[in-house]
Coordinates of C-alpha atoms in Angstrom, one line a residue:
Chain A
M1 CA -154.2 81.9 114.8
G2 CA -155.9 83.0 111.2
P3 CA -158.7 84.8 111.1
T4 CA -162.2 83.2 111.4
A5 CA -164.3 82.1 108.5
P6 CA -167.1 84.4 107.8
H7 CA -170.0 84.6 109.6
R8 CA -172.9 87.1 110.4
V9 CA -173.6 89.0 113.1
S10 CA -177.5 88.6 114.1
P11 CA -179.0 90.8 117.5
S12 CA -180.7 87.7 118.9
G13 CA -176.7 85.4 118.4
P14 CA -174.0 85.1 121.2
G15 CA -172.8 88.1 120.9
P16 CA -174.3 91.2 122.7
S17 CA -177.3 92.7 121.8
L18 CA -177.8 95.8 120.3
R19 CA -180.4 96.6 122.3
D20 CA -177.8 96.0 125.7
P21 CA -175.4 99.3 126.9
P22 CA -171.8 98.9 125.7
R23 CA -169.8 97.7 128.1
G24 CA -167.9 100.9 127.2
R25 CA -167.8 103.9 127.5
P26 CA -172.2 105.3 127.6
R27 CA -173.2 106.1 124.0
S28 CA -176.8 108.1 123.3
D29 CA -179.1 106.6 121.7
S30 CA -178.6 107.8 117.7
A31 CA -175.4 106.6 118.0
P32 CA -175.9 104.4 114.6
R33 CA -175.4 100.3 114.9
V34 CA -174.1 98.9 112.1
C35 CA -174.1 95.6 111.0
D36 CA -171.9 96.5 107.5
D37 CA -172.1 92.6 106.5
G38 CA -174.8 93.1 104.2
P39 CA -178.0 93.3 106.6
V40 CA -178.6 95.8 108.4
G41 CA -180.0 94.9 112.0
P42 CA -183.7 95.1 112.3
S43 CA -183.6 96.2 116.0
A44 CA -182.0 100.2 114.0
P45 CA -183.6 102.7 116.4
T46 CA -183.3 105.4 113.6
G47 CA -183.7 103.7 109.8
R48 CA -181.1 102.3 107.4
P49 CA -177.7 102.5 110.1
V50 CA -175.2 104.6 107.5
R51 CA -173.1 102.2 105.7
H52 CA -169.6 102.6 106.3
T53 CA -166.8 103.0 103.3
R54 CA -163.3 100.2 103.1
G55 CA -162.0 103.9 104.2
E56 CA -163.6 104.4 107.5
I57 CA -163.7 100.6 108.8
R58 CA -159.9 101.0 108.3
D59 CA -160.1 104.0 110.0
L60 CA -161.8 102.7 113.2
M61 CA -160.7 99.3 113.2
L62 CA -156.6 100.8 113.2
E63 CA -157.6 103.3 116.5
A64 CA -159.4 100.3 117.8
G65 CA -156.3 98.2 117.2
L66 CA -154.3 100.5 118.6
A67 CA -156.6 101.3 121.6
L68 CA -156.0 97.9 123.1
L69 CA -152.4 97.5 122.6
A70 CA -151.8 101.3 123.7
E71 CA -153.6 99.1 127.2
E72 CA -152.1 95.6 126.5
G73 CA -148.7 96.4 125.3
L74 CA -146.6 94.6 122.4
G75 CA -146.7 90.8 122.5
I76 CA -143.2 89.8 122.7
G77 CA -141.7 86.1 122.9
A78 CA -140.6 82.9 121.8
G79 CA -143.9 81.6 121.4
D80 CA -142.5 80.1 117.8
V81 CA -139.7 78.6 119.3
T82 CA -141.6 75.1 120.7
F83 CA -140.8 71.8 122.2
K84 CA -140.9 69.8 118.5
R85 CA -138.6 72.7 117.2
V86 CA -135.8 72.5 120.2
F87 CA -135.7 68.8 120.3
D88 CA -135.7 68.8 116.8
R89 CA -133.0 71.4 116.9
V90 CA -131.3 69.7 119.8
A91 CA -131.7 66.2 117.7
A92 CA -130.1 67.1 114.4
H93 CA -126.8 68.6 117.0
T94 CA -125.9 66.4 119.2
G95 CA -128.1 62.4 117.6
T96 CA -130.1 63.2 121.7
R97 CA -133.7 62.2 120.9
L98 CA -136.1 63.7 123.7
T99 CA -139.6 64.0 123.7
N100 CA -142.2 66.0 125.8
A101 CA -142.4 63.1 128.4
S102 CA -138.6 64.2 129.2
V103 CA -139.0 67.1 129.9
I104 CA -143.4 68.8 130.6
R105 CA -143.7 68.2 135.0
R106 CA -139.7 66.9 135.0
V107 CA -137.9 69.7 134.3
W108 CA -141.4 72.9 133.0
E109 CA -144.1 71.9 133.9
N110 CA -145.4 72.9 130.5
Q111 CA -144.5 74.9 126.7
A112 CA -145.1 78.0 128.1
E113 CA -142.7 77.8 131.5
F114 CA -139.6 77.6 128.9
Q115 CA -140.2 79.9 126.7
D116 CA -140.5 82.1 130.1
D117 CA -137.0 80.6 131.0
L118 CA -136.0 81.3 127.3
L119 CA -136.3 84.5 128.1
A120 CA -135.0 84.7 131.1
A121 CA -131.9 83.3 129.3
V122 CA -131.5 86.1 126.9
A123 CA -132.3 89.0 129.9
L124 CA -129.8 87.5 132.3
A125 CA -127.0 87.4 129.1
G126 CA -126.8 91.2 129.5
D127 CA -125.5 92.6 126.0
G128 CA -123.6 89.4 125.0
G129 CA -120.3 91.3 126.1
G130 CA -119.5 90.6 123.0
D131 CA -118.4 94.2 122.0
R132 CA -116.8 94.8 124.8
G133 CA -114.3 92.1 123.5
E134 CA -114.5 94.0 119.8
T135 CA -113.9 97.3 121.5
V136 CA -110.7 96.9 123.5
E137 CA -108.9 94.4 120.4
A138 CA -109.3 98.3 118.4
L139 CA -108.1 100.0 121.2
A140 CA -104.9 97.8 122.0
P141 CA -102.6 99.8 119.2
V142 CA -104.4 102.9 119.8
L143 CA -103.8 103.0 123.7
A144 CA -100.1 101.5 122.7
A145 CA -99.3 104.4 120.8
V146 CA -100.7 107.4 122.6
D147 CA -98.6 109.8 124.1
R148 CA -99.1 110.1 127.6
S149 CA -95.7 112.5 128.4
T150 CA -97.7 115.5 127.7
P151 CA -101.2 117.0 129.6
A152 CA -101.9 117.5 125.1
G153 CA -101.2 114.4 124.1
R154 CA -102.8 112.2 127.1
R155 CA -105.5 114.4 125.5
A156 CA -105.4 113.0 122.0
G157 CA -105.0 110.3 123.2
L158 CA -108.9 110.1 124.7
T159 CA -110.2 111.7 121.4
Q160 CA -108.4 109.0 119.7
V161 CA -110.2 106.3 122.0
C162 CA -113.1 107.8 121.8
R163 CA -113.0 108.0 117.6
V164 CA -112.0 104.6 118.1
G165 CA -113.6 102.5 120.9
G166 CA -116.3 104.1 120.0
E167 CA -116.7 102.5 116.5
A168 CA -116.0 99.2 117.6
S169 CA -118.1 99.0 119.9
L170 CA -120.9 100.6 117.7
R171 CA -120.3 98.1 115.6
A172 CA -120.5 95.3 117.7
L173 CA -123.5 95.8 119.4
A174 CA -125.5 96.8 116.6
D175 CA -124.7 93.8 114.5
S176 CA -125.0 91.2 117.7
R177 CA -128.0 89.1 117.3
N178 CA -127.7 89.1 121.5
W179 CA -127.6 92.5 121.6
S180 CA -131.1 93.0 119.5
L181 CA -132.6 90.0 121.5
W182 CA -131.2 91.2 124.8
V183 CA -133.1 94.7 124.0
G184 CA -136.6 92.9 122.3
V185 CA -137.0 91.7 125.7
W186 CA -135.3 94.6 128.0
V187 CA -138.2 96.1 125.9
L188 CA -141.2 93.2 127.1
A189 CA -140.2 94.4 130.1
V190 CA -141.1 97.7 130.0
T191 CA -144.5 97.5 127.5
G192 CA -145.5 94.5 129.4
P193 CA -148.5 93.7 131.9
V194 CA -147.7 93.6 135.2
S195 CA -147.7 89.9 135.9
E196 CA -145.3 87.6 138.1
R197 CA -143.3 86.5 134.0
G198 CA -142.8 90.4 133.9
R199 CA -141.1 89.9 136.9
R200 CA -139.8 87.2 136.7
I201 CA -138.2 88.2 133.4
R202 CA -137.3 91.8 134.5
R203 CA -135.1 90.7 137.3
A204 CA -133.4 88.7 134.7
L205 CA -132.6 91.6 132.6
L206 CA -132.1 93.8 136.3
D207 CA -129.1 90.7 137.3
G208 CA -128.6 91.4 133.7
Y209 CA -127.8 95.2 133.2
V210 CA -125.8 94.7 136.8
T211 CA -123.0 92.9 135.4
T212 CA -122.3 94.6 131.7
T213 CA -122.4 98.2 133.2
E214 CA -120.3 96.5 136.1
A215 CA -118.5 95.2 133.4
W216 CA -118.1 98.1 131.4
T217 CA -116.6 100.4 134.3
E218 CA -114.1 98.0 135.1
L219 CA -113.3 98.9 131.7
H220 CA -113.6 102.2 131.1
G221 CA -111.9 103.2 135.1
M222 CA -108.4 101.0 133.2
L223 CA -109.0 103.8 130.0
A224 CA -109.2 106.8 132.1
H225 CA -106.1 105.2 134.2
H226 CA -104.3 104.9 131.5
L227 CA -104.6 107.7 130.0
G228 CA -104.6 109.7 133.3
F229 CA -107.8 111.7 134.0
R230 CA -110.5 111.3 136.4
V231 CA -113.8 111.9 136.8
R232 CA -115.3 115.2 137.6
E233 CA -117.0 116.2 140.7
P234 CA -119.7 115.6 141.0
F235 CA -119.2 112.4 138.9
T236 CA -119.1 109.0 139.1
L237 CA -118.1 106.6 137.2
L238 CA -121.3 104.1 137.1
Q239 CA -122.6 107.5 135.6
F240 CA -120.5 107.7 133.3
T241 CA -121.2 104.4 131.7
V242 CA -124.5 104.5 132.3
S243 CA -124.6 107.8 129.8
V244 CA -121.9 105.9 127.6
G245 CA -124.2 102.7 127.3
A246 CA -127.7 104.6 126.5
L247 CA -125.8 106.8 123.8
V248 CA -124.3 103.6 122.3
E249 CA -128.0 101.8 121.9
G250 CA -129.4 104.6 121.4
C251 CA -127.3 104.7 118.7
A252 CA -127.0 101.2 117.9
L253 CA -131.5 101.1 117.2
R254 CA -130.5 104.3 115.1
E255 CA -128.1 102.1 113.1
G256 CA -130.9 99.7 113.2
A257 CA -132.6 102.4 110.7
E258 CA -130.2 103.8 109.0
P259 CA -127.9 101.4 109.0
G260 CA -124.3 103.5 107.8
G261 CA -125.9 107.0 108.6
G262 CA -124.0 109.7 110.1
V263 CA -120.3 109.1 109.9
V264 CA -118.5 112.6 110.4
V265 CA -115.2 113.8 109.0
R266 CA -113.2 115.6 111.2
P267 CA -109.5 117.3 111.5
T268 CA -108.7 115.1 114.1
G269 CA -106.0 113.5 112.5
P270 CA -102.0 114.2 113.0
G271 CA -102.2 118.0 111.8
G272 CA -105.7 117.9 111.4
A273 CA -105.9 115.3 108.8
P274 CA -109.5 114.0 108.4
E275 CA -110.4 111.2 109.9
A276 CA -114.2 109.3 109.7
W277 CA -115.9 109.2 113.3
T278 CA -119.6 107.8 113.6
L279 CA -122.5 109.9 116.0
F280 CA -122.1 107.7 117.9
G281 CA -118.0 107.8 118.9
I282 CA -118.4 112.5 118.7
G283 CA -121.3 112.0 121.5
L284 CA -118.6 109.1 123.2
E285 CA -116.3 112.2 123.1
A286 CA -118.6 114.6 124.3
L287 CA -119.8 112.0 127.6
A288 CA -115.8 111.9 128.6
L289 CA -115.0 115.2 128.4
Q290 CA -118.5 115.7 130.5
Y291 CA -117.3 113.9 133.2
L292 CA -114.0 113.1 132.9
E293 CA -110.4 115.6 133.6
L294 CA -106.8 115.5 133.1
D295 CA -105.6 113.7 137.0
P296 CA -102.3 116.9 138.1
D297 CA -101.6 114.5 140.0
W298 CA -100.5 111.4 137.2
R299 CA -97.4 110.7 136.5
E300 CA -96.5 108.4 133.4
P301 CA -95.8 104.4 134.8
V302 CA -92.1 103.9 134.5
D303 CA -92.4 100.9 132.9
G304 CA -95.2 101.7 130.4
G305 CA -97.7 100.1 132.1
Chain B
M1 CA -123.3 80.7 119.2
W2 CA -124.4 77.4 118.7
D3 CA -122.1 74.4 117.1
V4 CA -122.6 73.2 113.8
R5 CA -120.5 71.1 113.2
P6 CA -121.4 68.3 111.5
V7 CA -122.9 66.0 113.8
T8 CA -120.7 62.7 115.1
P9 CA -122.3 59.9 115.5
V10 CA -124.5 59.6 119.0
P11 CA -125.9 57.1 120.0
P12 CA -130.3 58.7 119.3
V13 CA -131.7 57.9 123.5
C14 CA -135.6 58.3 124.2
D15 CA -134.9 61.2 127.6
D16 CA -138.7 59.9 128.3
G17 CA -138.1 56.6 130.5
R18 CA -139.1 54.4 126.7
V19 CA -136.5 52.0 125.5
P20 CA -134.2 52.5 122.4
P21 CA -135.4 50.6 119.8
D22 CA -132.7 49.5 118.0
D23 CA -129.2 47.9 119.5
V24 CA -127.3 50.7 120.0
P25 CA -126.3 51.3 123.7
R26 CA -128.2 53.6 126.5
A27 CA -127.0 56.3 126.4
P28 CA -126.5 58.0 130.8
R29 CA -130.4 59.6 131.7
R30 CA -129.9 62.7 131.5
S31 CA -130.7 65.5 134.5
R32 CA -133.2 68.1 134.2
R33 CA -130.6 70.3 135.0
E34 CA -129.0 69.4 132.2
L35 CA -132.0 69.0 130.2
A36 CA -133.4 72.6 130.7
G37 CA -129.6 73.8 129.6
L38 CA -129.7 72.4 126.2
L39 CA -133.2 73.1 125.5
V40 CA -132.5 76.3 126.9
D41 CA -129.6 76.6 124.5
A42 CA -131.4 75.4 121.4
G43 CA -133.7 77.4 122.3
R44 CA -131.8 80.4 122.3
S45 CA -129.7 79.7 118.8
I46 CA -133.7 79.6 118.0
L47 CA -133.8 83.2 118.5
E48 CA -130.8 83.8 117.4
E49 CA -131.8 83.5 113.9
E50 CA -135.2 83.9 113.6
G51 CA -136.1 86.9 116.0
L52 CA -137.7 87.7 119.1
D53 CA -142.2 86.7 118.6
I54 CA -142.7 90.6 119.0
G55 CA -146.2 92.0 117.5
A56 CA -149.9 91.6 118.5
G57 CA -150.8 88.3 117.7
H58 CA -153.2 88.7 120.1
L59 CA -154.9 92.2 117.7
T60 CA -157.0 89.6 117.0
F61 CA -160.3 90.8 114.8
K62 CA -163.3 89.9 116.8
R63 CA -161.3 91.5 120.5
V64 CA -160.9 94.7 118.1
F65 CA -164.9 94.5 117.4
D66 CA -165.5 94.0 120.9
H67 CA -163.9 96.8 121.7
L68 CA -165.1 98.3 118.9
E69 CA -168.8 97.5 120.2
S70 CA -168.5 98.5 123.2
T71 CA -166.9 101.5 122.8
S72 CA -169.0 103.1 119.7
G73 CA -171.7 100.9 119.3
V74 CA -170.6 99.3 116.0
R75 CA -171.3 96.6 114.9
L76 CA -168.3 94.8 112.0
T77 CA -167.9 90.9 111.5
N78 CA -164.9 89.1 109.0
A79 CA -167.3 89.8 106.3
S80 CA -166.3 93.5 106.3
V81 CA -163.7 93.3 106.4
I82 CA -161.7 89.9 104.3
G83 CA -161.3 90.6 101.6
R84 CA -162.6 94.0 102.0
V85 CA -160.4 96.6 103.3
W86 CA -157.6 94.2 105.3
E87 CA -156.8 89.5 103.5
D88 CA -156.0 88.7 106.5
Q89 CA -156.0 89.1 110.0
E90 CA -152.4 89.1 109.6
D91 CA -152.5 92.1 107.2
F92 CA -154.5 93.7 110.0
R93 CA -151.7 93.2 112.8
T94 CA -149.2 95.4 109.9
D95 CA -151.2 98.0 109.1
V96 CA -151.2 98.5 113.1
L97 CA -148.0 98.4 113.6
V98 CA -147.7 100.6 110.6
S99 CA -149.9 103.5 112.1
I100 CA -147.4 103.0 115.2
A101 CA -144.0 102.5 113.5
S102 CA -144.7 106.0 111.1
T103 CA -146.1 108.1 114.0
A104 CA -143.1 108.7 116.2
D105 CA -144.4 111.6 117.8
A106 CA -147.7 110.3 118.7
S107 CA -146.8 111.4 122.4
G108 CA -146.7 115.0 121.7
E109 CA -143.3 115.2 123.4
L110 CA -141.8 118.4 121.9
D111 CA -145.0 120.3 122.3
R112 CA -144.8 119.5 126.5
T113 CA -140.8 120.3 126.2
L114 CA -141.3 123.3 124.4
E115 CA -144.5 124.5 126.8
V116 CA -141.4 124.4 129.7
L117 CA -138.7 125.8 127.2
L118 CA -140.3 129.4 126.3
P119 CA -141.1 130.5 130.0
L120 CA -136.8 130.4 130.0
L121 CA -136.7 131.7 126.5
E122 CA -139.1 134.4 127.1
S123 CA -137.0 135.8 130.4
A124 CA -133.5 135.4 128.4
D125 CA -131.1 137.8 129.7
L126 CA -128.6 137.6 126.2
S127 CA -126.8 140.3 126.0
T128 CA -123.1 138.9 126.8
P129 CA -121.9 135.4 125.6
A130 CA -122.0 134.2 129.1
A131 CA -125.3 134.3 129.9
R132 CA -125.9 132.5 126.8
T133 CA -123.6 129.7 127.7
A134 CA -125.2 129.5 130.3
L135 CA -128.4 130.0 129.6
L136 CA -127.8 126.6 126.8
R137 CA -126.5 124.7 130.5
E138 CA -130.4 125.7 132.0
L139 CA -132.4 124.9 129.4
A140 CA -130.3 121.7 128.7
R141 CA -131.3 121.0 132.5
V142 CA -134.6 121.8 132.2
G143 CA -135.4 120.0 129.1
G144 CA -134.0 117.0 129.3
E145 CA -135.9 116.5 133.2
A146 CA -139.1 117.5 131.3
G147 CA -137.8 115.1 127.6
I148 CA -137.2 112.2 129.7
R149 CA -140.0 112.5 132.6
T150 CA -142.4 113.6 128.9
R151 CA -141.5 109.7 127.3
L152 CA -141.1 107.1 130.1
G153 CA -144.7 109.1 130.8
T154 CA -145.8 108.4 127.7
R155 CA -147.1 104.5 126.3
D156 CA -146.7 105.6 122.8
W157 CA -143.3 105.9 123.2
S158 CA -143.2 101.9 124.3
L159 CA -145.2 100.8 121.6
W160 CA -143.4 102.4 119.1
V161 CA -139.3 101.1 120.3
G162 CA -141.8 97.5 120.5
V163 CA -141.7 98.7 116.8
W164 CA -138.6 99.5 116.2
V165 CA -137.4 96.8 118.3
L166 CA -139.2 94.5 115.9
A167 CA -138.1 95.0 112.4
L168 CA -134.9 94.9 114.2
T169 CA -134.9 91.3 115.6
T170 CA -137.0 89.7 112.7
P171 CA -135.7 89.0 109.2
L172 CA -137.8 91.4 106.6
S173 CA -140.0 90.2 104.5
G174 CA -142.5 91.4 102.8
R175 CA -145.0 93.2 105.4
R176 CA -141.6 93.4 107.8
L177 CA -140.7 95.5 104.8
R178 CA -143.7 97.9 105.5
I179 CA -143.4 97.6 108.7
R180 CA -139.4 98.7 108.2
Q181 CA -140.9 102.2 105.8
A182 CA -142.8 103.6 108.3
L183 CA -140.3 103.6 110.9
E184 CA -137.2 105.1 108.8
A185 CA -140.4 107.8 106.9
G186 CA -141.2 107.7 111.2
L187 CA -138.5 109.2 111.9
D188 CA -137.3 111.1 109.3
S189 CA -140.3 113.0 110.2
V190 CA -139.6 113.9 113.7
T191 CA -135.9 114.2 113.4
D192 CA -137.4 117.1 110.9
L193 CA -139.4 118.7 114.2
W194 CA -137.0 118.7 115.8
E195 CA -134.1 119.9 114.1
S196 CA -136.6 123.5 113.7
L197 CA -137.0 123.2 117.5
F198 CA -133.4 123.1 117.5
A199 CA -133.1 125.6 114.2
E200 CA -135.4 127.8 116.2
L201 CA -133.5 127.5 119.7
C202 CA -130.0 128.2 118.0
A203 CA -131.4 132.0 116.3
Q204 CA -132.9 132.7 119.7
L205 CA -129.7 131.9 121.4
G206 CA -127.0 133.0 119.3
L207 CA -125.3 129.6 118.6
R208 CA -124.3 128.7 115.5
V209 CA -123.8 124.3 114.9
R210 CA -119.5 123.7 115.0
A211 CA -117.7 123.0 111.9
P212 CA -117.9 120.5 110.2
L213 CA -120.8 118.5 112.4
T214 CA -124.5 120.0 111.3
L215 CA -127.8 120.2 113.3
R216 CA -128.6 117.4 112.0
Q217 CA -126.2 114.9 113.1
Y218 CA -126.9 117.4 116.7
T219 CA -130.6 116.0 116.6
A220 CA -129.8 112.9 115.2
A221 CA -127.4 112.8 118.8
V222 CA -129.8 114.0 120.7
S223 CA -132.6 111.6 119.5
S224 CA -131.2 109.1 119.8
M225 CA -129.8 109.8 123.6
V226 CA -133.1 110.0 124.0
E227 CA -134.0 106.5 122.8
G228 CA -131.0 105.0 124.8
S229 CA -131.9 107.0 128.3
A230 CA -135.1 105.2 128.4
L231 CA -134.3 102.4 127.0
R232 CA -131.8 103.0 130.2
Q233 CA -134.4 103.7 132.3
G234 CA -136.6 100.5 132.2
G235 CA -139.5 102.5 132.6
D236 CA -138.9 104.4 135.7
P237 CA -141.0 107.7 135.5
D238 CA -138.6 108.3 139.0
P239 CA -134.6 109.6 137.4
V240 CA -131.6 109.9 139.1
L241 CA -130.4 112.8 140.0
I242 CA -127.5 114.7 140.7
E243 CA -126.8 118.0 142.5
R244 CA -124.5 120.0 140.9
P245 CA -123.5 123.7 141.1
T246 CA -124.3 125.2 138.7
G247 CA -127.3 127.5 140.1
P248 CA -126.5 131.2 140.7
D249 CA -123.1 132.2 142.4
G250 CA -122.2 128.3 142.4
G251 CA -126.1 127.1 143.9
L252 CA -126.2 123.6 144.4
Q253 CA -129.3 122.3 140.7
E254 CA -130.8 119.0 140.4
W255 CA -130.1 117.5 136.8
T256 CA -131.1 114.4 135.1
L257 CA -128.4 112.4 133.9
F258 CA -129.9 112.7 130.4
G259 CA -129.7 116.6 131.5
V260 CA -125.7 116.3 131.6
C261 CA -126.2 114.1 128.9
L262 CA -127.9 116.7 126.7
E263 CA -125.5 119.6 127.8
A264 CA -122.1 117.8 127.2
L265 CA -123.6 117.2 123.2
A266 CA -125.0 120.6 123.3
F267 CA -121.4 122.2 123.9
R268 CA -119.9 119.3 121.7
F269 CA -121.7 120.3 118.9
L270 CA -123.0 123.8 119.1
E271 CA -120.9 127.3 120.5
I272 CA -121.5 130.6 120.8
D273 CA -121.5 132.5 117.5
P274 CA -119.6 135.5 117.3
E275 CA -121.5 137.9 115.1
W276 CA -125.4 137.0 115.7
S277 CA -126.9 140.1 117.6
P278 CA -130.1 140.1 119.3
A279 CA -133.4 140.6 117.7
P280 CA -134.6 144.1 118.3
A281 CA -137.3 144.4 120.4
P282 CA -140.7 144.6 118.7
A283 CA -142.6 148.4 118.5

């Protein structure tokens, strides 16, 4: 969609006449009407109209563009993913040749419907779940080394879980292509106009969100139980998970703007040794201490499990 | 993830009914479901490589000219702008996105949050550390609710976060780089603003930042919490409320989840300054 060929607007041209009332806000008769590509409109009511400078035109246009975006939202989509490109991709990777006739009115009504399905697939996948696997992997040695025989040991274990798990999950999320696609589709649903297409994608997003949140809640529950923590009244484990999810996503967005920013050294190691913390890890520890407390009835399993 | 292993010889198949032109045996016809899965996977892998097409593609010069004429009576044409103000339409769209990216707090969220917090500060009991701690908690509760409602209720924010996501999900080119730089500058300036507000609050309440943390880090953590919470909320302007016994004499008070998180961050990053004393009342 490139620019159209330059042309002059005539007062009697296809657009509204200079004599026509504006379609939007009423304007006063004395408002300047400007044809700014050289000629002055012959029916200008107040003599020679003011010629706008480049800077003024720039400001006017930007303001109008912003107003339109504010009304309609950003366009977010998969418009570049055409049938042709996907057919080429499939042929290159699998040898299968497909044509429009293979899919149009057979699988999808048209290309736009395919692109909607594509966005729904991204939405349904949630954040991809990759960061969960990497977090568990990073936590395994920490969990194995925690001294759970005393409340102080369990508390120290929670601190290390927040530091190590926090760094692993933030890194995995910030590097995840799945997540950045998913958050893009999320923004589409939040900013886009209400439409059947938007509703469908939103439903898929919510389904993906529920699945992802459930999986994280389960993991948080297992970690809390392993360390002998319970949820403080009147909170729930789901609320903790939603809060942690919000913080990690906010931190991942910020990480995108300031990669590697926010590393803090704190004396949390053995004997007060300095350890590197991400800002998310510190926030995660804050949330963990807010939502969780030591369970006085918890007993360390005899088999160490 | 798309399988990028070398392609093994597979008989080419035309799946629209035509017979393949050579003598390769005809492969089984795929079901609709198989075709859908195949193409969605391929499309997804393209998106993973190239990012979503997010932007202002629907913002054409013509639509903006029409908008300007109907709202202000100003008539412009392509000749007014092309080669004179912008190189082309795409250049204009980039400028619009840059403009959104650089105004991180266009919604005046800070002002509106302050409006809500000021009455609390004016009637504050700062006579004891316990009272100051209680005030910090109340500021998190009330400020948290105001902050998240303001954030969710503004179109500016959703546009801004959209541009942010655009910057994250697409490869950096010359124009995208401009958007990214504007975004970083906008983020910096809004962080400066909030940091000064938090510094003022700490001075008023007799709080200090726990070593080795900094107020900048606290501000970044709160800002991340706001962005993430607003995203999670998904544009729903009515946040979930939790009742907690934090009122006078253990009375129940309503908290947003965001307020609960703000309180947690405040107590992790800030502490009562034992050397602080209230400023003398003006004569």
